[in-house]
Coordinates of C-alpha atoms in Angstrom, one line a residue:
M919 CA 0.0 0.0 0.0
L920 CA 1.3 3.4 -0.9
S921 CA 1.5 5.7 2.2
H922 CA 4.2 8.3 1.3
S923 CA 3.8 11.5 -0.5
H924 CA 6.0 11.5 -3.6
L925 CA 5.6 11.7 -7.3
L926 CA 6.2 8.7 -9.5
L927 CA 6.6 8.9 -13.2
F928 CA 6.0 5.8 -15.4
K929 CA 6.9 5.7 -19.1
F930 CA 5.1 3.2 -21.4
S931 CA 5.9 2.1 -24.9
K932 CA 3.8 5.0 -26.2
P933 CA 4.4 8.6 -25.2
V934 CA 1.8 8.4 -22.4
Y935 CA 2.7 9.4 -18.8
T936 CA 0.8 8.6 -15.6
R937 CA 1.1 10.5 -12.3
I938 CA 0.5 8.8 -9.0
C939 CA 0.3 11.1 -6.0
C940 CA -0.1 10.1 -2.4
L941 CA 0.4 11.5 1.0
H942 CA 4.0 11.4 2.4
T943 CA 4.2 10.9 6.2
T944 CA 7.8 9.8 6.7
S945 CA 10.1 12.2 8.6
I946 CA 13.5 13.2 7.1
R947 CA 15.2 12.5 10.4
F948 CA 16.1 9.0 9.2
S949 CA 18.1 10.4 6.2
K950 CA 21.9 10.2 6.4
Q951 CA 23.7 13.1 7.9
K952 CA 26.2 14.9 5.6
V953 CA 29.4 16.7 6.5
V954 CA 31.5 19.0 4.3
K955 CA 35.2 18.3 4.2
R956 CA 37.4 21.3 3.3
F957 CA 40.1 19.9 1.1
R958 CA 43.3 21.9 1.4
L959 CA 46.5 22.1 -0.7
A960 CA 49.2 20.2 1.2
D961 CA 52.9 20.8 1.1
I962 CA 54.3 18.9 -1.9
G963 CA 57.9 19.3 -0.5
E964 CA 59.4 21.5 -3.2
G965 CA 60.4 24.5 -1.1
I966 CA 57.6 26.8 -2.1
T967 CA 54.4 28.0 -0.5
E968 CA 52.1 28.1 -3.5
C969 CA 51.1 26.3 -6.7
E970 CA 49.2 27.1 -9.8
V971 CA 46.0 25.2 -10.4
I972 CA 46.4 24.1 -14.1
K973 CA 43.3 22.0 -14.6
W974 CA 40.3 20.7 -12.7
S975 CA 39.2 17.1 -13.4
V976 CA 35.9 17.6 -11.6
K977 CA 33.0 20.1 -11.6
P978 CA 30.6 21.1 -8.9
N979 CA 28.1 18.3 -8.0
S980 CA 30.5 15.7 -9.4
V981 CA 30.6 12.4 -7.5
V982 CA 34.1 11.3 -6.6
Q983 CA 35.6 8.3 -5.0
S984 CA 38.9 8.0 -3.1
F985 CA 41.9 8.4 -5.3
D986 CA 39.9 9.9 -8.1
P987 CA 41.8 12.8 -9.7
L988 CA 40.6 16.2 -8.5
C989 CA 43.0 18.7 -10.1
E990 CA 46.5 19.2 -11.4
V991 CA 48.8 21.8 -9.9
Q992 CA 52.1 23.2 -11.1
S993 CA 55.0 24.3 -9.1
D994 CA 58.3 25.6 -10.5
K995 CA 59.6 22.0 -10.7
A996 CA 56.8 19.6 -11.5
A997 CA 53.2 19.1 -12.4
V998 CA 51.4 17.1 -9.7
E999 CA 48.0 15.4 -9.9
I1000 CA 46.0 15.7 -6.7
T1001 CA 43.5 12.9 -5.9
S1002 CA 40.5 12.9 -3.6
P1003 CA 40.9 11.3 -0.1
F1004 CA 37.1 10.9 0.3
D1005 CA 34.1 9.3 -1.3
G1006 CA 31.5 12.0 -1.8
T1007 CA 30.3 14.9 -3.9
V1008 CA 32.2 18.0 -4.9
T1009 CA 29.9 20.9 -3.8
E1010 CA 32.1 23.9 -4.7
I1011 CA 35.5 24.7 -6.3
L1012 CA 37.2 27.5 -4.5
V1013 CA 40.3 28.0 -6.7
K1014 CA 39.8 28.5 -10.4
E1015 CA 42.0 27.2 -13.1
G1016 CA 45.0 29.5 -13.6
D1017 CA 44.8 30.9 -10.1
V1018 CA 47.5 30.4 -7.5
A1019 CA 46.8 28.6 -4.2
K1020 CA 48.9 28.8 -1.1
V1021 CA 49.9 25.7 0.9
G1022 CA 47.0 25.2 3.4
E1023 CA 44.5 27.1 1.3
E1024 CA 41.2 25.4 0.6
L1025 CA 40.9 24.1 -2.9
C1026 CA 37.3 22.7 -2.9
L1027 CA 34.5 21.4 -0.6
I1028 CA 33.5 17.7 -0.7
E1029 CA 30.3 16.5 0.9
V1030 CA 30.6 13.0 2.5
D1031 CA 28.5 10.8 4.6
S1032 CA 29.0 11.4 8.3
D1033 CA 29.4 7.7 9.1
E1034 CA 32.3 7.5 6.6
A1035 CA 34.1 10.7 7.6
H1036 CA 37.2 10.4 9.7
V1037 CA 38.3 12.6 12.5
S1038 CA 39.4 16.0 11.0
S1039 CA 43.1 16.8 11.2
A1040 CA 44.7 20.2 11.5
S1041 CA 44.5 20.7 7.7
E1042 CA 40.9 19.5 7.4
S1043 CA 37.7 20.6 9.0
A1044 CA 34.1 19.5 8.6
T1045 CA 30.7 21.2 9.0
P1046 CA 27.7 18.9 9.6
I1047 CA 24.8 19.8 7.4
P1048 CA 21.4 18.3 6.5
S1049 CA 21.4 16.0 3.5
R1050 CA 19.3 18.4 1.4
Q1051 CA 21.6 21.4 2.0
P1052 CA 24.9 20.7 0.2
D1053 CA 25.7 24.3 -0.5
I1054 CA 26.8 25.5 3.0
Q1055 CA 29.9 27.7 2.7
S1056 CA 33.0 27.4 4.9
T1057 CA 33.5 30.3 7.2
S1058 CA 37.0 29.6 8.4
P1059 CA 39.7 31.7 6.9
P1060 CA 42.3 29.9 4.7
A1061 CA 45.7 29.4 6.0
D1062 CA 48.1 32.0 4.7
S1063 CA 51.8 31.9 5.7
P1064 CA 54.6 33.8 3.9
Q1065 CA 57.2 31.3 5.0
L1066 CA 58.8 29.0 2.4
V1067 CA 59.2 26.3 5.1
S1068 CA 55.9 25.2 6.6
E1069 CA 56.3 24.2 10.3
R1070 CA 52.7 23.0 10.6
D1071 CA 52.5 20.5 7.9
P1072 CA 54.4 17.3 8.6
T1073 CA 53.6 15.9 5.1
P1074 CA 56.7 14.3 3.6
G1075 CA 58.3 15.9 0.6
H1076 CA 57.5 15.0 -3.0
P1077 CA 59.6 11.9 -3.9
H1078 CA 62.4 12.3 -6.3
P1079 CA 61.8 10.6 -9.7
L1080 CA 65.0 8.6 -9.3
D1081 CA 64.3 7.5 -5.8
P1082 CA 64.2 3.6 -5.7
S1083 CA 61.2 3.7 -3.4
H1084 CA 59.3 5.9 -5.9
S1085 CA 56.5 3.7 -7.2
S1086 CA 55.6 3.6 -10.9
A1087 CA 52.2 5.1 -10.1
S1088 CA 53.7 8.2 -8.7
K1089 CA 56.3 8.7 -11.4
G1090 CA 53.6 9.7 -13.8
L1091 CA 52.5 12.6 -11.6
S1092 CA 55.6 14.6 -12.6
R1093 CA 54.4 14.8 -16.2
P1094 CA 51.3 16.6 -17.5
L1095 CA 48.5 14.1 -18.0
A1096 CA 46.4 16.8 -19.6
N1097 CA 48.8 16.9 -22.6
V1098 CA 48.1 13.3 -23.5
L1099 CA 45.7 13.0 -26.4
A1100 CA 43.1 10.3 -25.8
A1101 CA 39.4 9.8 -26.1
P1102 CA 37.3 9.7 -22.9
S1103 CA 36.5 6.1 -23.4
V1104 CA 40.2 5.3 -23.8
R1105 CA 41.0 7.3 -20.6
H1106 CA 38.3 5.3 -18.8
Y1107 CA 39.7 2.0 -20.0
A1108 CA 43.2 3.1 -18.9
K1109 CA 41.9 4.0 -15.5
Q1110 CA 40.2 0.6 -15.2
Q1111 CA 43.4 -1.2 -16.1
G1112 CA 45.5 1.0 -13.8
V1113 CA 47.6 2.3 -16.7
D1114 CA 49.2 5.8 -16.6
L1115 CA 48.6 7.3 -20.1
T1116 CA 51.8 9.4 -19.8
L1117 CA 53.7 6.1 -20.0
V1118 CA 51.9 5.1 -23.2
A1119 CA 52.0 8.4 -25.1
P1120 CA 52.6 9.1 -27.9
G1121 CA 50.1 6.6 -29.3
S1122 CA 49.6 5.1 -32.7
G1123 CA 46.6 7.4 -33.5
K1124 CA 46.6 10.7 -35.3
E1125 CA 49.0 13.3 -33.8
G1126 CA 50.1 10.8 -31.2
R1127 CA 46.6 10.0 -29.9
V1128 CA 46.5 7.0 -27.6
E1129 CA 44.2 4.3 -28.8
K1130 CA 42.8 1.3 -26.9
K1131 CA 45.2 -1.0 -28.8
D1132 CA 48.1 1.0 -27.5
I1133 CA 47.0 0.3 -23.9
E1134 CA 46.5 -3.4 -24.7
A1135 CA 50.0 -3.5 -26.2
F1136 CA 51.4 -1.8 -23.1
L1137 CA 49.7 -4.3 -20.8
S1138 CA 51.0 -7.2 -22.9
A1139 CA 54.6 -5.9 -22.8
K1140 CA 54.3 -5.3 -19.0
S1141 CA 52.9 -8.8 -18.5
A1142 CA 55.7 -10.3 -20.5
A1143 CA 58.3 -8.3 -18.5
E1144 CA 56.8 -9.5 -15.2
S1145 CA 56.8 -13.1 -16.4
V1146 CA 60.5 -13.1 -16.8
R1147 CA 61.2 -10.9 -13.8
P1148 CA 63.2 -12.9 -11.2
E1149 CA 61.5 -13.4 -7.9
R1150 CA 63.1 -12.1 -4.7
S1151 CA 65.5 -14.8 -3.6
G1152 CA 67.8 -12.8 -1.4
K1153 CA 70.6 -12.9 -4.0
D1154 CA 72.4 -9.9 -5.3
I1155 CA 71.3 -8.4 -8.6
E1156 CA 73.7 -6.6 -10.9
V1157 CA 72.3 -3.7 -12.9
E1158 CA 74.3 -2.0 -15.7
L1159 CA 74.4 1.8 -15.6
G1160 CA 72.4 3.5 -18.3
R1161 CA 73.9 5.8 -20.9
T1162 CA 73.2 9.0 -19.0
R1163 CA 74.3 7.7 -15.6
F1164 CA 77.5 6.3 -17.2
A1165 CA 78.3 9.7 -18.6
M1166 CA 77.8 11.1 -15.1
W1167 CA 80.2 8.4 -13.9
K1168 CA 82.9 9.5 -16.3
A1169 CA 82.4 13.2 -15.6
M1170 CA 82.6 12.8 -11.8
T1171 CA 85.8 10.7 -12.2
K1172 CA 87.3 13.5 -14.3
S1173 CA 86.3 16.0 -11.7
L1174 CA 88.9 14.6 -9.4
E1175 CA 91.5 16.4 -11.6
I1176 CA 90.1 19.8 -10.5
P1177 CA 91.2 21.2 -7.2
H1178 CA 88.0 22.6 -5.6
F1179 CA 87.7 25.6 -3.4
G1180 CA 84.5 25.8 -1.4
Y1181 CA 82.8 28.9 -0.1
S1182 CA 79.4 29.1 1.7
T1183 CA 77.3 32.0 2.9
T1184 CA 73.7 33.3 2.9
L1185 CA 71.8 35.9 0.9
D1186 CA 69.0 38.0 2.4
I1187 CA 66.2 37.9 -0.2
T1188 CA 63.6 39.7 1.8
R1189 CA 63.5 42.5 -0.7
L1190 CA 63.3 40.1 -3.6
S1191 CA 60.3 38.4 -1.9
E1192 CA 58.6 41.9 -1.7
L1193 CA 59.4 42.6 -5.4
L1194 CA 58.3 39.1 -6.6
P1195 CA 54.4 39.6 -6.5
I1196 CA 54.8 43.0 -8.2
I1197 CA 56.7 41.5 -11.1
S1198 CA 54.4 38.5 -11.3
A1199 CA 51.4 40.8 -11.7
G1200 CA 52.9 42.1 -15.0
I1201 CA 53.8 39.0 -16.9
P1202 CA 53.8 39.9 -20.6
R1203 CA 51.4 38.4 -23.1
P1204 CA 53.8 35.8 -24.7
Y1205 CA 54.4 34.2 -21.3
S1206 CA 51.0 34.5 -19.7
P1207 CA 48.4 31.8 -20.4
L1208 CA 45.7 34.1 -19.0
P1209 CA 43.5 36.1 -21.3
V1210 CA 44.4 39.8 -21.7
D1211 CA 42.1 42.3 -20.0
S1212 CA 40.4 44.2 -22.9
D1213 CA 38.3 46.5 -20.7
Q1214 CA 40.2 49.6 -21.8
A1215 CA 38.6 52.8 -22.8
V1216 CA 41.3 53.4 -25.4
S1217 CA 43.0 50.6 -27.3
P1218 CA 46.8 51.0 -27.5
N1219 CA 46.7 49.2 -30.9
A1220 CA 44.2 51.6 -32.6
V1221 CA 46.8 53.1 -35.0
C1222 CA 48.2 49.7 -35.9
P1223 CA 45.6 46.9 -35.6
D1224 CA 48.1 44.4 -37.2
A1225 CA 50.0 44.6 -33.9
L1226 CA 47.2 42.4 -32.4
V1227 CA 48.2 39.6 -34.8
A1228 CA 51.2 37.9 -33.1
P1229 CA 52.7 34.5 -33.5
P1230 CA 51.2 31.8 -31.3
P1231 CA 53.0 31.6 -28.0
D1232 CA 54.9 28.5 -26.9
P1233 CA 52.8 26.9 -24.2
T1234 CA 55.8 25.2 -22.7
M1235 CA 57.2 28.7 -21.8
Q1236 CA 54.0 30.1 -20.2
Y1237 CA 53.5 30.6 -16.5
T1238 CA 51.3 32.6 -14.1
K1239 CA 53.9 33.6 -11.5
L1240 CA 57.6 34.0 -11.2
T1241 CA 59.9 32.2 -8.7
F1242 CA 63.0 33.3 -7.0
L1243 CA 65.3 31.3 -9.3
P1244 CA 65.1 33.6 -12.4
L1245 CA 65.7 36.7 -10.3
L1246 CA 68.7 35.1 -8.6
I1247 CA 70.0 34.1 -12.0
K1248 CA 69.5 37.6 -13.4
T1249 CA 71.3 39.2 -10.4
L1250 CA 74.1 36.7 -10.9
S1251 CA 74.5 37.7 -14.5
H1252 CA 75.0 41.4 -13.4
A1253 CA 77.8 40.3 -11.1
M1254 CA 79.4 38.3 -13.9
L1255 CA 79.5 41.4 -16.1
E1256 CA 81.6 43.0 -13.5
W1257 CA 83.9 40.0 -13.2
P1258 CA 85.4 38.8 -16.5
L1259 CA 87.0 35.9 -14.7
F1260 CA 83.6 34.3 -14.1
R1261 CA 82.7 34.8 -17.8
S1262 CA 85.7 32.7 -18.9
S1263 CA 86.3 29.1 -19.7
I1264 CA 89.5 27.2 -19.8
S1265 CA 90.8 26.7 -23.4
S1266 CA 92.3 23.4 -24.3
P1267 CA 96.1 23.7 -25.1
P1268 CA 97.0 23.1 -28.8
N1269 CA 99.1 20.1 -27.8
S1270 CA 99.7 17.8 -24.8
S1271 CA 103.2 19.3 -24.2
P1272 CA 103.7 19.9 -20.4
N1273 CA 105.3 23.2 -21.2
Q1274 CA 102.2 24.5 -23.1
K1275 CA 100.3 27.0 -20.9
P1276 CA 96.5 26.8 -20.9
S1277 CA 94.6 29.9 -21.7
L1278 CA 91.2 31.4 -20.7
T1279 CA 88.5 32.4 -23.2
I1280 CA 86.6 35.4 -21.8
R1281 CA 83.1 35.6 -23.2
P1282 CA 81.2 38.9 -23.9
H1283 CA 78.0 37.7 -22.2
A1284 CA 77.0 35.7 -19.1
D1285 CA 76.4 32.1 -20.1
I1286 CA 74.9 30.2 -17.1
A1287 CA 74.2 26.4 -17.0
V1288 CA 71.4 25.0 -14.9
A1289 CA 71.5 21.6 -13.3
L1290 CA 68.4 19.7 -14.2
S1291 CA 67.4 16.4 -12.6
T1292 CA 65.2 14.4 -14.9
P1293 CA 63.8 10.8 -14.9
S1294 CA 66.5 10.0 -17.5
G1295 CA 69.4 11.4 -15.4
L1296 CA 71.2 14.6 -14.7
Y1297 CA 71.6 17.3 -17.4
T1298 CA 73.0 20.8 -17.5
P1299 CA 71.3 22.8 -20.2
T1300 CA 72.7 26.4 -20.8
L1301 CA 71.0 29.7 -20.7
T1302 CA 73.1 31.8 -23.1
A1303 CA 73.6 35.6 -22.8
V1304 CA 71.5 35.8 -19.6
D1305 CA 72.6 39.5 -19.3
T1306 CA 70.5 40.3 -22.4
L1307 CA 67.4 38.6 -21.0
N1308 CA 64.9 39.9 -18.5
A1309 CA 63.4 38.0 -15.6
Y1310 CA 60.3 37.0 -17.7
D1311 CA 62.5 35.6 -20.5
I1312 CA 64.6 33.6 -18.0
M1313 CA 61.5 32.1 -16.4
G1314 CA 60.0 31.1 -19.7
R1315 CA 63.2 29.4 -20.8
L1316 CA 63.4 27.6 -17.4
R1317 CA 59.9 26.3 -17.8
R1318 CA 60.7 25.1 -21.3
L1319 CA 63.8 23.2 -20.2
Q1320 CA 61.8 21.6 -17.3
Y1321 CA 59.1 20.5 -19.8
L1322 CA 61.7 19.0 -22.2
G1323 CA 63.5 17.3 -19.3
R1324 CA 60.4 15.6 -18.1
Q1325 CA 59.8 13.8 -21.4
I1326 CA 60.8 10.2 -21.7
P1327 CA 63.2 9.9 -23.4
C1328 CA 64.7 13.3 -22.5
A1329 CA 63.8 15.9 -25.3
L1330 CA 66.7 18.3 -24.6
G1331 CA 68.6 18.9 -27.8
P1332 CA 72.0 20.4 -28.9
A1333 CA 70.6 23.9 -28.9
D1334 CA 69.7 23.5 -25.2
M1335 CA 73.1 22.0 -24.3
P1336 CA 75.7 23.7 -26.5
R1337 CA 79.1 22.1 -26.5
R1338 CA 81.0 24.8 -24.6
G1339 CA 78.2 25.1 -22.0
G1340 CA 78.2 27.9 -19.3
T1341 CA 81.0 29.5 -17.3
I1342 CA 78.9 29.1 -14.1
T1343 CA 76.5 26.4 -13.2
V1344 CA 73.5 26.9 -10.9
S1345 CA 72.0 23.9 -9.0
N1346 CA 68.7 24.6 -7.2
V1347 CA 69.0 21.8 -4.7
G1348 CA 66.6 23.6 -2.3
A1349 CA 63.7 22.7 -4.5
I1350 CA 63.9 19.1 -3.2
G1351 CA 64.0 18.5 0.6
K1352 CA 65.0 21.0 3.2
G1353 CA 68.7 21.2 2.6
E1354 CA 70.3 24.6 3.1
Y1355 CA 73.9 23.9 2.0
A1356 CA 75.7 21.5 -0.3
A1357 CA 79.1 20.7 -1.7
P1358 CA 78.6 21.0 -5.5
V1359 CA 81.1 19.3 -7.8
L1360 CA 82.7 21.0 -10.8
V1361 CA 83.4 18.9 -13.8
P1362 CA 85.9 19.5 -16.7
G1363 CA 84.2 21.8 -19.3
G1364 CA 81.7 23.0 -16.7
G1365 CA 83.1 26.4 -16.4
V1366 CA 85.1 27.9 -13.5
A1367 CA 82.5 27.7 -10.7
I1368 CA 79.3 26.1 -9.6
V1369 CA 76.8 27.3 -7.0
A1370 CA 74.1 25.3 -5.1
I1371 CA 71.1 27.3 -3.9
G1372 CA 69.5 25.8 -0.8
R1373 CA 66.0 26.1 0.6
A1374 CA 65.0 29.6 1.7
K1375 CA 63.5 30.1 5.2
W1376 CA 62.4 32.9 7.5
V1377 CA 64.8 33.6 10.5
D1378 CA 65.1 36.2 13.2
V1379 CA 68.3 38.2 12.4
V1380 CA 70.0 40.2 15.2
P1381 CA 71.8 43.4 14.1
E1382 CA 75.5 43.0 13.5
S1383 CA 76.2 45.3 16.4
G1384 CA 74.4 42.9 18.7
V1385 CA 72.2 45.6 20.0
G1386 CA 68.7 46.2 18.9
I1387 CA 65.5 44.3 18.1
S1388 CA 65.8 41.2 15.8
Q1389 CA 64.0 41.3 12.5
R1390 CA 62.3 38.6 10.5
R1391 CA 64.2 38.1 7.3
L1392 CA 64.0 35.6 4.4
V1393 CA 67.5 34.1 3.8
V1394 CA 68.8 31.4 1.5
G1395 CA 72.0 29.4 1.8
I1396 CA 74.4 29.3 -1.1
S1397 CA 77.4 27.0 -1.5
W1398 CA 80.1 27.6 -4.1
S1399 CA 82.9 25.4 -5.6
A1400 CA 85.4 27.0 -7.9
D1401 CA 88.3 25.7 -10.0
H1402 CA 91.2 26.7 -7.7
R1403 CA 93.6 26.4 -10.7
V1404 CA 92.3 29.7 -12.0
V1405 CA 90.1 31.2 -9.3
E1406 CA 91.7 32.5 -6.1
G1407 CA 89.8 32.2 -2.8
A1408 CA 89.8 35.9 -2.3
E1409 CA 88.4 36.4 -5.9
L1410 CA 85.5 34.0 -5.3
A1411 CA 84.6 35.7 -2.0
A1412 CA 84.7 39.2 -3.5
F1413 CA 82.6 38.0 -6.5
V1414 CA 80.0 36.6 -4.1
E1415 CA 79.8 39.9 -2.3
T1416 CA 79.2 41.6 -5.7
W1417 CA 76.3 39.2 -6.3
R1418 CA 75.0 40.0 -2.8
G1419 CA 74.9 43.6 -3.7
W1420 CA 72.5 42.9 -6.6
A1421 CA 70.5 40.1 -4.9
E1422 CA 69.9 42.0 -1.7
H1423 CA 69.2 45.3 -3.4
P1424 CA 67.2 44.3 -6.5
E1425 CA 66.1 47.9 -7.0
R1426 CA 69.5 48.5 -8.6
M1427 CA 68.2 46.5 -11.6
I1428 CA 65.7 49.2 -12.5
G1429 CA 68.3 51.1 -14.3
S1430 CA 69.2 48.2 -16.5
A1431 CA 65.6 46.9 -16.9
I1432 CA 64.8 43.7 -15.0

């Protein structure tokens, strides 16, 4: 017997519909209670406090399950896909695509069943709501800390792609899944089979599109490899070094011929941190993926409309914010212009006679190599004539090099790694882990010096006189190694002080256009 008030709709073979109405007497107190979980951006362990949201994989009112992809975020080192920790419904997206979210900031709201919700942690909070009110907004303010080192989030850092404990499932997170061409049905099939499409691309379809047969071939090859894989028997296994790692073996062996001189200090980049958001707000059109604001009363291109027609930008060089690295590289190039010694490279003698003196080749511009850790190994692509580039150009070139390095196999070419390389190499080791100092190694042909930039952190600095109130400053550790055959210790120390003058007083660059 029908005793509840609800509306039923029956559809017959013909377009005839019948309505059955009856009185509803059941209370809603038996419906499941819902809670809203505020999903926040966790620390991905790359020494930064914010990431750009590149792409959302869900929409409001989308039903998600645990480990379903929510969005993809981009830091200055890697693109990471963030998955859902809950089973529920996405009620609201709080950070739009192209916007920047800080660590601890709320990304979206997910409504879950109260009986499935776990105890909220420090980075998550829940608000109980009735089951028919999924649009309750969060009233707690987002976490906002200017520090580069989070002291509240104990989440371990993002695993290195060459870490032996790094699972194959997580390796694909460092490459942009959105760039893989595949039909939705193929993506669904790959998800069912547990296949990372970035490991299959490019496929056999048009323009590298991944087809279902490509996934089946990948699974067959994987099954064949597992069938011949030896079981763990407690015995030693010998693994031959790959081509890139063997090249590193030979280079490090040759580095023993170079007498190294080490020098470490810190740079106060507080003023750079104040300048950074101002520069990021004015990213020029070729490097910005965001649409240009056209709400201008007077068009600057009214006289020459053809100026609006520009070549399509390279998407691998686009970004929505600058990081400290391009500014530090730019300030370093200013110091190199003042010191010809650090714009020089050792020239090979014409013969192997012990009486033949080596010579130095001094270059007119600042050529700086960048250490780039990739899934294929360690590479040192070169940024040529950095002194002629501005901070936006440097950031765009760094983004392009990072994109090419993430490809498998590595897509860096001879133009990215010229034979003579840079005269100074920069290694941004602070992007992985919490290391502040290092002992970089200089290899033959790698210039006259190498610097390792550690992870920046906020510290309380007491005045040099020892009297007065301490100030909160953002400092970063730098570690140098120089070729002591041509660089004296006093010269390296004086050169670093010249760099300090530019890095700690970035307003000096206004005269030479940042």
